[in-house]
mmCIF file of C-alpha atoms and ligand atoms in Angstrom:
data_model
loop_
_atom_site.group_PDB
_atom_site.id
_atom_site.type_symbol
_atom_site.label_atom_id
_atom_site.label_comp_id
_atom_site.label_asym_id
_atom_site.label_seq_id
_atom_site.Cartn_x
_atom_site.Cartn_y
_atom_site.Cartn_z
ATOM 1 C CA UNK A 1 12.346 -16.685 -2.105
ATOM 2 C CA UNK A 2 12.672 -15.164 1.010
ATOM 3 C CA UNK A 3 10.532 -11.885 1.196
ATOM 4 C CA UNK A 4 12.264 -9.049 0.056
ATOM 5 C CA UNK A 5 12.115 -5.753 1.086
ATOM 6 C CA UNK A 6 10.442 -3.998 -2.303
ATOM 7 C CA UNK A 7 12.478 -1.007 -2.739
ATOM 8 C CA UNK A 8 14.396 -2.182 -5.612
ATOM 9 C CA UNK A 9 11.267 -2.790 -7.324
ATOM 10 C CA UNK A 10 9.262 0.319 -6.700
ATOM 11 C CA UNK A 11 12.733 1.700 -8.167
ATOM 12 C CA UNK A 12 12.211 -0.343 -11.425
ATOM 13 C CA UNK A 13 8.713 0.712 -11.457
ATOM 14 C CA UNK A 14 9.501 4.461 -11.624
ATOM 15 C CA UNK A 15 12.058 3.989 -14.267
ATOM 16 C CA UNK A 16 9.659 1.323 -16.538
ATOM 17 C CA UNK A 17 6.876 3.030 -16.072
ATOM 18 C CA UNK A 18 4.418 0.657 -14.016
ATOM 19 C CA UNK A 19 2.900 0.326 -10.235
ATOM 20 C CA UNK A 20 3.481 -2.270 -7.503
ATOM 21 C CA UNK A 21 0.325 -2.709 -5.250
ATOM 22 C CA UNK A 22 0.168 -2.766 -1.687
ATOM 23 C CA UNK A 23 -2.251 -5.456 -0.865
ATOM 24 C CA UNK A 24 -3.981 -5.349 3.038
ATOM 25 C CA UNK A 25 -4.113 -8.266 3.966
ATOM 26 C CA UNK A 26 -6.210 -9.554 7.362
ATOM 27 C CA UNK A 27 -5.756 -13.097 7.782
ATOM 28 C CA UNK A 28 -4.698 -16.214 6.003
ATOM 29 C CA UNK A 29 -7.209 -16.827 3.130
ATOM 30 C CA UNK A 30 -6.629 -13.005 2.254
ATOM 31 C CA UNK A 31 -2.740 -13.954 2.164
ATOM 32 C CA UNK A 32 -3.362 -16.640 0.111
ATOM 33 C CA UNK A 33 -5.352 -15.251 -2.463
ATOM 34 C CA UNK A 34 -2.737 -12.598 -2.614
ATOM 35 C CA UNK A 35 -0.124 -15.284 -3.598
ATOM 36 C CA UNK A 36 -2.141 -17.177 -5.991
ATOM 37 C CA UNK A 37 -2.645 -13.688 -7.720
ATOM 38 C CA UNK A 38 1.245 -12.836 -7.582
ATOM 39 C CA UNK A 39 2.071 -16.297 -8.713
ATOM 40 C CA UNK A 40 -0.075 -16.601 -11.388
ATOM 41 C CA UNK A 41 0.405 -13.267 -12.480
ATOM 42 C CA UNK A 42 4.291 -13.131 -12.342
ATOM 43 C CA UNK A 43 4.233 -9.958 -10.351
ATOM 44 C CA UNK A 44 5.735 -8.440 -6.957
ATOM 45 C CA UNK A 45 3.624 -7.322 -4.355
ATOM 46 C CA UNK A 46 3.519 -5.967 -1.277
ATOM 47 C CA UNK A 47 1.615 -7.530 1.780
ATOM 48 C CA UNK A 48 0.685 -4.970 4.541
ATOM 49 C CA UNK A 49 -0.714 -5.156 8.018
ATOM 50 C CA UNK A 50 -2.260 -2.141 9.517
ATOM 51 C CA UNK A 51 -0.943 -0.576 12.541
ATOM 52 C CA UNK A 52 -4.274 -0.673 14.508
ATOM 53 C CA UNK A 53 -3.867 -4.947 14.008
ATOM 54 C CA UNK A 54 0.117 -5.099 15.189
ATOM 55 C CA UNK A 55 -1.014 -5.307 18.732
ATOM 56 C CA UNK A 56 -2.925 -7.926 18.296
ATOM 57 C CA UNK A 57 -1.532 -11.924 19.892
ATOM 58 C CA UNK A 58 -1.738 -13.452 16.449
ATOM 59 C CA UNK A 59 0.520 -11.097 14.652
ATOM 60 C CA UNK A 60 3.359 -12.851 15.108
ATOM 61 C CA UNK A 61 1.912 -15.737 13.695
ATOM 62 C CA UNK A 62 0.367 -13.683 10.913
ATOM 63 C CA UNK A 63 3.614 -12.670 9.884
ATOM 64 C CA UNK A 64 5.539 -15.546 10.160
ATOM 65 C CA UNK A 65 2.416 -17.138 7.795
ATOM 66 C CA UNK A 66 3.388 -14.647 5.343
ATOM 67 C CA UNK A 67 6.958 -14.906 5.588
ATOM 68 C CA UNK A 68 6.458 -19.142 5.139
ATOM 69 C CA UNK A 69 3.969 -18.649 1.975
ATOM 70 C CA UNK A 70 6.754 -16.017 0.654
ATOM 71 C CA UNK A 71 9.722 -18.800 0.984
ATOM 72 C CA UNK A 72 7.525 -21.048 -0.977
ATOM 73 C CA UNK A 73 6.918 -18.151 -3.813
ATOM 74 C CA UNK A 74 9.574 -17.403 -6.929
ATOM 75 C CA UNK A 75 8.144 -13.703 -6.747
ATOM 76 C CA UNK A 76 9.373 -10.682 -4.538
ATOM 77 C CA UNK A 77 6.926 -10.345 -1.953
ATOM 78 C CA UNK A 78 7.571 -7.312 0.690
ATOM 79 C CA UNK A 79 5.763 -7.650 4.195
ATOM 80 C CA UNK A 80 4.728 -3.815 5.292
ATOM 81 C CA UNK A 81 3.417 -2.183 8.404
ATOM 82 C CA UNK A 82 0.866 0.133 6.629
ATOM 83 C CA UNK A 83 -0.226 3.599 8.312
ATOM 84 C CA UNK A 84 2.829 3.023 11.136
ATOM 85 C CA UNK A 85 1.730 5.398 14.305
ATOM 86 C CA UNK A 86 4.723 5.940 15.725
ATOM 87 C CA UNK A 87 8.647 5.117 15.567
ATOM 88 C CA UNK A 88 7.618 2.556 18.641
ATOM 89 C CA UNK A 89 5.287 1.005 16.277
ATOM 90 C CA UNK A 90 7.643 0.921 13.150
ATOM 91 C CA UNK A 91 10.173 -0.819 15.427
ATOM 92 C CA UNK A 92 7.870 -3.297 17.103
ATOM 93 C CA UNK A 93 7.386 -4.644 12.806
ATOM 94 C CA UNK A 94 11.108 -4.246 12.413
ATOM 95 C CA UNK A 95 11.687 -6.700 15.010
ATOM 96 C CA UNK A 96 8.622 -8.884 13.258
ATOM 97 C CA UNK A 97 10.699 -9.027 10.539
ATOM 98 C CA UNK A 98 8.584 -6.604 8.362
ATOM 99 C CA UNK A 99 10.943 -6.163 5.049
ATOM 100 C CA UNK A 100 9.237 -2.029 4.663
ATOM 101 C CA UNK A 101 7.632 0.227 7.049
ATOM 102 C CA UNK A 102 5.645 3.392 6.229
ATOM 103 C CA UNK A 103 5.771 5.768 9.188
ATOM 104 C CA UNK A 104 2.613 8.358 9.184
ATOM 105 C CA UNK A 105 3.782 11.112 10.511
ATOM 106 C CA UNK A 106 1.230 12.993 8.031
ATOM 107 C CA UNK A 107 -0.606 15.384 10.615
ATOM 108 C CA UNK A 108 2.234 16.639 12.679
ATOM 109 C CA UNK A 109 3.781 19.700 11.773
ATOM 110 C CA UNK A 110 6.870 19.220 8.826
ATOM 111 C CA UNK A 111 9.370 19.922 11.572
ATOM 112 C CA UNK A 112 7.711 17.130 13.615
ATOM 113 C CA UNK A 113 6.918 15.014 10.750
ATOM 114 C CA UNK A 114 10.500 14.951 10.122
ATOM 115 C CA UNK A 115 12.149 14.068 12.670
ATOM 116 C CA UNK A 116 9.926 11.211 13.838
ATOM 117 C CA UNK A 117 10.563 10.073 10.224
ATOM 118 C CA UNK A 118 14.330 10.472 10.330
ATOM 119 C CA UNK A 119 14.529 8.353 13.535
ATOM 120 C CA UNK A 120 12.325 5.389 11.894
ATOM 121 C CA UNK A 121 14.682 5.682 8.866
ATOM 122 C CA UNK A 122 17.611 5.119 11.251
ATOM 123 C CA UNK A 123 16.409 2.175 12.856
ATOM 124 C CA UNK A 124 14.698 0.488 10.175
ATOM 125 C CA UNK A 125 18.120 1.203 7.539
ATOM 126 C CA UNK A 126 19.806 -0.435 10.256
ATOM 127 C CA UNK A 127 17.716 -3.669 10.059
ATOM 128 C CA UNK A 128 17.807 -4.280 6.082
ATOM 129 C CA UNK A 129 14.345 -2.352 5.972
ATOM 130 C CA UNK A 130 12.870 0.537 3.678
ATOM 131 C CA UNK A 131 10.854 3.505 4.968
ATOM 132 C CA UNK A 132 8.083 4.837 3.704
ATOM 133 C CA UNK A 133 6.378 8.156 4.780
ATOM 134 C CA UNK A 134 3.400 10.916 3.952
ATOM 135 C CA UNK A 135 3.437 14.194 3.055
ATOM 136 C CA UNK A 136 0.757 16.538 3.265
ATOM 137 C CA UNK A 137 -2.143 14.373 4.279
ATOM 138 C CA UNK A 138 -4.435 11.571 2.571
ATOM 139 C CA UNK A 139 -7.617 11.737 4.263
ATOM 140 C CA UNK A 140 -11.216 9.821 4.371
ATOM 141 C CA UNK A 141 -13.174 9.401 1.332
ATOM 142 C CA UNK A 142 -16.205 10.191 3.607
ATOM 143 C CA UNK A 143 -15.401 13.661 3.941
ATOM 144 C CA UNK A 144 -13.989 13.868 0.483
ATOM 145 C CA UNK A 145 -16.154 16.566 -0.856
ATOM 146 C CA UNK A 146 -14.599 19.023 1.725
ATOM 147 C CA UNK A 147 -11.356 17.888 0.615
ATOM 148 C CA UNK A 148 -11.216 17.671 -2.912
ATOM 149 C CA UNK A 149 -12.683 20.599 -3.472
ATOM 150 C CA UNK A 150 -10.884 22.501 -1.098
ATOM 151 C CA UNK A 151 -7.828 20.340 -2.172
ATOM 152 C CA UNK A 152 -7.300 20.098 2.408
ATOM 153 C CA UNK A 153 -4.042 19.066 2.968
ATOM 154 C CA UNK A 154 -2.630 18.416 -0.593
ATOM 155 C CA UNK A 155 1.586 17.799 -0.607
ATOM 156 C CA UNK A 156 3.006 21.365 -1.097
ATOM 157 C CA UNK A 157 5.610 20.110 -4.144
ATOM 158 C CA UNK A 158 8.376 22.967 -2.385
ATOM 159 C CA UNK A 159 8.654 21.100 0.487
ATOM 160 C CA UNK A 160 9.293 17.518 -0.775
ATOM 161 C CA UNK A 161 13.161 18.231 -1.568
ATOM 162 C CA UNK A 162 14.226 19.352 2.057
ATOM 163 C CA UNK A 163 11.791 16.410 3.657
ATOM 164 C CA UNK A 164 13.606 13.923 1.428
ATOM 165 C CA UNK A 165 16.646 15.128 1.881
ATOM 166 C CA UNK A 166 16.650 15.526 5.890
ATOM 167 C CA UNK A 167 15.170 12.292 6.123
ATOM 168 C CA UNK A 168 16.972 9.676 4.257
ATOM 169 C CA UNK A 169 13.099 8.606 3.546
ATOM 170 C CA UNK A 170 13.247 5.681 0.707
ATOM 171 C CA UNK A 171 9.345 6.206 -0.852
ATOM 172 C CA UNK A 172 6.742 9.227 -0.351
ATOM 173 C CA UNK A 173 3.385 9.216 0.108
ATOM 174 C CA UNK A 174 1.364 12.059 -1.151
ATOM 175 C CA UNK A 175 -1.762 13.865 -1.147
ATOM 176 C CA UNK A 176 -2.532 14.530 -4.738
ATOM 177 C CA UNK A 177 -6.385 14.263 -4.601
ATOM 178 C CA UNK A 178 -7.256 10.596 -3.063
ATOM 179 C CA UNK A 179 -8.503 9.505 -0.260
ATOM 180 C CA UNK A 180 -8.911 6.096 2.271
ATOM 181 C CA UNK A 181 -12.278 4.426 2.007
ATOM 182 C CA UNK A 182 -15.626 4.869 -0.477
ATOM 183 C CA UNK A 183 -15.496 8.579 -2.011
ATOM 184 C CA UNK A 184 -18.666 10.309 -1.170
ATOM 185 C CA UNK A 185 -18.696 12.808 -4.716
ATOM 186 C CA UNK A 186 -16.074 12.119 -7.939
ATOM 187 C CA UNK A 187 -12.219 11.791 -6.765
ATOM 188 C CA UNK A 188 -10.056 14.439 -8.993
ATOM 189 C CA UNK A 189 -6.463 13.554 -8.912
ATOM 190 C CA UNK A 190 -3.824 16.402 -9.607
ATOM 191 C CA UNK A 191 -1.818 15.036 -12.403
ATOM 192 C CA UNK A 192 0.242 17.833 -12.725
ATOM 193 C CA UNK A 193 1.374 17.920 -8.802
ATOM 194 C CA UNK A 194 2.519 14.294 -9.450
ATOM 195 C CA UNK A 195 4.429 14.969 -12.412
ATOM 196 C CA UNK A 196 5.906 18.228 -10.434
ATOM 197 C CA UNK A 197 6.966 16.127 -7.539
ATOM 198 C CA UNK A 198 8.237 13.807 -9.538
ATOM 199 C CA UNK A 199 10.490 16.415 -11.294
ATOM 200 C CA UNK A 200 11.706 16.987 -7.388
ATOM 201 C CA UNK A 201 12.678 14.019 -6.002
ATOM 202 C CA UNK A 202 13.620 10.954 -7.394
ATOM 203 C CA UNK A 203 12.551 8.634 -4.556
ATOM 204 C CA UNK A 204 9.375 6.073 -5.564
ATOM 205 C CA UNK A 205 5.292 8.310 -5.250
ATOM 206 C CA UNK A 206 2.962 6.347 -3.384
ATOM 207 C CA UNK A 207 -0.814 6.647 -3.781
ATOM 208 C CA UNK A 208 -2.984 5.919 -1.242
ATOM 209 C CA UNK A 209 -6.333 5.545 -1.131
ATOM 210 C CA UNK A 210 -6.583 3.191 -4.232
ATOM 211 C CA UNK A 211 -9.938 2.248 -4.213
ATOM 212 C CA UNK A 212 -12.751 3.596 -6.246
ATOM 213 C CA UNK A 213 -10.384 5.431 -9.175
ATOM 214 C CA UNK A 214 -11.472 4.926 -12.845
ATOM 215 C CA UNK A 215 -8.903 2.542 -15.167
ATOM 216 C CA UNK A 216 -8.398 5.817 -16.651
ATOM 217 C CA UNK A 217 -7.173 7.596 -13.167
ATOM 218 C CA UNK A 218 -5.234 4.624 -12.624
ATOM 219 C CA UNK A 219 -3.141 5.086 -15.960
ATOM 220 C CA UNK A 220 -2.435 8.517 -15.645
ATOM 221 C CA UNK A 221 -1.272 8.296 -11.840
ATOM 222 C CA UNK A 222 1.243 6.097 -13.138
ATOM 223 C CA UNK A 223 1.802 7.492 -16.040
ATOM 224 C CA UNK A 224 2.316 10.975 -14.096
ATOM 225 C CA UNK A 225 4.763 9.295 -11.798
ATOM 226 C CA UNK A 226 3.132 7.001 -9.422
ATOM 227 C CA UNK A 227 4.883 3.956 -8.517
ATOM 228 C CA UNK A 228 3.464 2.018 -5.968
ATOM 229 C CA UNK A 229 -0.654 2.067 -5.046
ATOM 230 C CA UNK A 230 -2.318 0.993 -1.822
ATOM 231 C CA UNK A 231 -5.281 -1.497 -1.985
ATOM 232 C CA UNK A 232 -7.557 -2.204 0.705
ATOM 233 C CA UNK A 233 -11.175 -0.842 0.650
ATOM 234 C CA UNK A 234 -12.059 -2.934 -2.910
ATOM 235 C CA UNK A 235 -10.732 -6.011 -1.558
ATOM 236 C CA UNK A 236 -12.854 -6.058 1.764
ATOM 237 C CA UNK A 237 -15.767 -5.389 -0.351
ATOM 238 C CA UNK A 238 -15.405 -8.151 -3.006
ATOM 239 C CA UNK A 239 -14.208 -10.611 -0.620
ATOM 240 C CA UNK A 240 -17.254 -9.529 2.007
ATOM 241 C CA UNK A 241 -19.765 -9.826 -1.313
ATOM 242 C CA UNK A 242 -18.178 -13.665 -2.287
ATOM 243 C CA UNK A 243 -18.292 -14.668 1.220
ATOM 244 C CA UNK A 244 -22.231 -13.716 1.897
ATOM 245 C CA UNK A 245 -22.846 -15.431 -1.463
ATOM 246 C CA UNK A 246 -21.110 -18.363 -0.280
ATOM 247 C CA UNK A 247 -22.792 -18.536 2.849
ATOM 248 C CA UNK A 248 -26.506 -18.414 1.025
ATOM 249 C CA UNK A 249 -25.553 -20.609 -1.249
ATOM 250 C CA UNK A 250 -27.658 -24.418 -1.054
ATOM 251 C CA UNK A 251 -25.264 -26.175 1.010
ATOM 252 C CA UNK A 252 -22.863 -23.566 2.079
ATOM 253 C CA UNK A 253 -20.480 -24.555 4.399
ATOM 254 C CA UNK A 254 -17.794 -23.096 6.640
ATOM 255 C CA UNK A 255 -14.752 -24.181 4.133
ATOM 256 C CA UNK A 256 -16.774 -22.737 1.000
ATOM 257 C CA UNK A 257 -17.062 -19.691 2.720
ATOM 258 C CA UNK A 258 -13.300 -19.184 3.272
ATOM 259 C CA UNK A 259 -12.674 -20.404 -0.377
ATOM 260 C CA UNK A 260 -14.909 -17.388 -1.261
ATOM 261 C CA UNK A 261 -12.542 -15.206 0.530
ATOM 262 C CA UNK A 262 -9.654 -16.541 -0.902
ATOM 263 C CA UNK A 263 -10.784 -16.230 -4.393
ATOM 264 C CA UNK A 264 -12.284 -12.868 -4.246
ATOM 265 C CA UNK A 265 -8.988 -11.838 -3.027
ATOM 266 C CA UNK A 266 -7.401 -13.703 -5.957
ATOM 267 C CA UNK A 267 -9.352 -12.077 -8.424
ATOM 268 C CA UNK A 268 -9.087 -8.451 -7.394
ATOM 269 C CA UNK A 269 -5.629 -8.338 -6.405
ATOM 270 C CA UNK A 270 -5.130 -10.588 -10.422
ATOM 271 C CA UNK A 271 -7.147 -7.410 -11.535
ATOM 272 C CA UNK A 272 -5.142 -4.534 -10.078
ATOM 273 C CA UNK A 273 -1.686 -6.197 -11.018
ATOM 274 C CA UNK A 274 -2.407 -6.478 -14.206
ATOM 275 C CA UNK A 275 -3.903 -2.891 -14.576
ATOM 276 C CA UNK A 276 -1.121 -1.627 -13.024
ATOM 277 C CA UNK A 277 1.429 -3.090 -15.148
ATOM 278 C CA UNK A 278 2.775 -5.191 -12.655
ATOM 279 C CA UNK A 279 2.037 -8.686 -13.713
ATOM 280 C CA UNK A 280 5.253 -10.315 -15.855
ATOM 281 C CA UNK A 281 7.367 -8.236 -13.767
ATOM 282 C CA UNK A 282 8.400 -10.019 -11.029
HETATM 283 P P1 13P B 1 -8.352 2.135 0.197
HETATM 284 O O1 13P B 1 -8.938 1.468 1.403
HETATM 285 O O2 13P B 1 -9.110 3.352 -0.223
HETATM 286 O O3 13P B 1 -8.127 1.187 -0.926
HETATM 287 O O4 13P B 1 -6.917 2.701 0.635
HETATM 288 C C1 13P B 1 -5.961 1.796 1.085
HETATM 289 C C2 13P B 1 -4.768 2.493 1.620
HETATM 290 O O5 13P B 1 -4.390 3.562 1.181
HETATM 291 C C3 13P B 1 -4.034 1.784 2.673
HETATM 292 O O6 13P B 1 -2.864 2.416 3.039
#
């Protein structure tokens, strides 16, 4: 089917009670382990490109890759600028044809944060798309021991209603205790902010940061109200790990090594889907 921006999904997802994943995806064997995973899994997914990539020549071509392989698919595959910069940026992937954008507007001030929001929400309701944006702040897992235990930048729950509400925002981000990247000390997620943001809004939770949680942590974000979880760390790893296997193996060769990449995709992104509660959903 043609891809599909995921809203309606994540909006089954809060009500049933499972997660979709946000898969980064960096090139074509990464996209196509994703698929293999969604297809043989029965799920929906979301494909994101980073901001820091949408710049680059083959991005068109990237995207019109994924929007081909989704055609081909029976799932509901979104295509999402991940970690958007600015409204320039979330319109640049509107005009891609990007299905969801998430605008980061997660270190300006609230005022700030919301009207840079509001104005992406305009442009990108006006093409068909979905807008996704952060509150409070998600930082690096590097300096996590600074901000989980200091709890830096966690989503104040009183403020969700009026940034909702004066933003026409369709899914929130938010800062419950994880961070981007490997987690230098334990992560802690706050259950009980999720659940009490959940009790304000009724708009999809987004975690990011999804690497390097226990199954447990997993369970209870969703369980607490968590509907959609971003993937990208893990999958760089396992693919990175299959790849320099590959390429020691006797008789390695160039195509072996991009199967590698393809399958470790395959397998992870298999993993998380059906952890999540995701796969037979689609
Ligand atoms: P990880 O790299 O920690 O999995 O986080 C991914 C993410 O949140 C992308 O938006």
């Amino acid at each position: 089917m043609p891809l599909v921006s995921i809203k309606e999904q994540l909006q089954r997802a809060t009500e049933e009670g499972f997660a979709v994943p946000l898969f980064d995806a960096f090139e074509m064997a990464a996209v196509e382990g994703i698929f293999a995973a969604v297809e043989t899994k029965k799920a929906p997914a979301i494909v994101a490109i980073y901001d820091a990539f949408l710049s680059l020549p083959a991005v068109p071509a990237h995207a019109a890759f994924i929007r081909e392989m989704a055609r081909l698919s029976p799932m509901p595959v979104s295509l999402m600028l991940d970690h958007g910069s600015s409204p320039g940026q979330c319109e640049k992937a509107l005009a891609l044809g990007f299905t969801d954008v998430m605008y980061d507007g997660s270190k300006l001030s609230i005022d700030e944060n919301i009207a840079e929001t509001r104005r992406v929400v305009l442009a990108a309701h006006a093409a068909g798309a979905a807008v996704e944006a952060e509150l409070g702040h998600v930082g690096q897992g590097s300096d996590y021991e600074s901000i989980g235990a200091a709890r830096d930048a966690f989503t104040d729950p009183d403020t969700v209603g009026r940034f909702v509400a004066d933003t026409g925002v369709d899914y929130l981000a938010v800062a419950v205790g994880t961070a981007h990247g490997l987690y230098k000390g334990r992560p802690h997620i706050d259950l009980g902010l999720i659940k009490k943001i959940r009790a304000t809004t009724d708009i999809p939770l987004v975690l990011h940061g999804g690497t390097g949680l226990s199954e447990a942590q997993y369970r209870d974000a969703i369980g607490a109200g968590i509907a959609k979880i971003n993937i990208s760390t893990d999958l760089i790893i396992a693919a990175t790990d299959k790849m320099v296997g590959a390429a020691r193996a006797e008789g390695a060769s160039y195509l072996g090594i991009v199967h590698a990449a393809r399958e470790a995709y395959r397998e992870r992104c298999s993993y998380y889907l059906d952890l999540f509660g995701a796969s037979g959903k689609g």
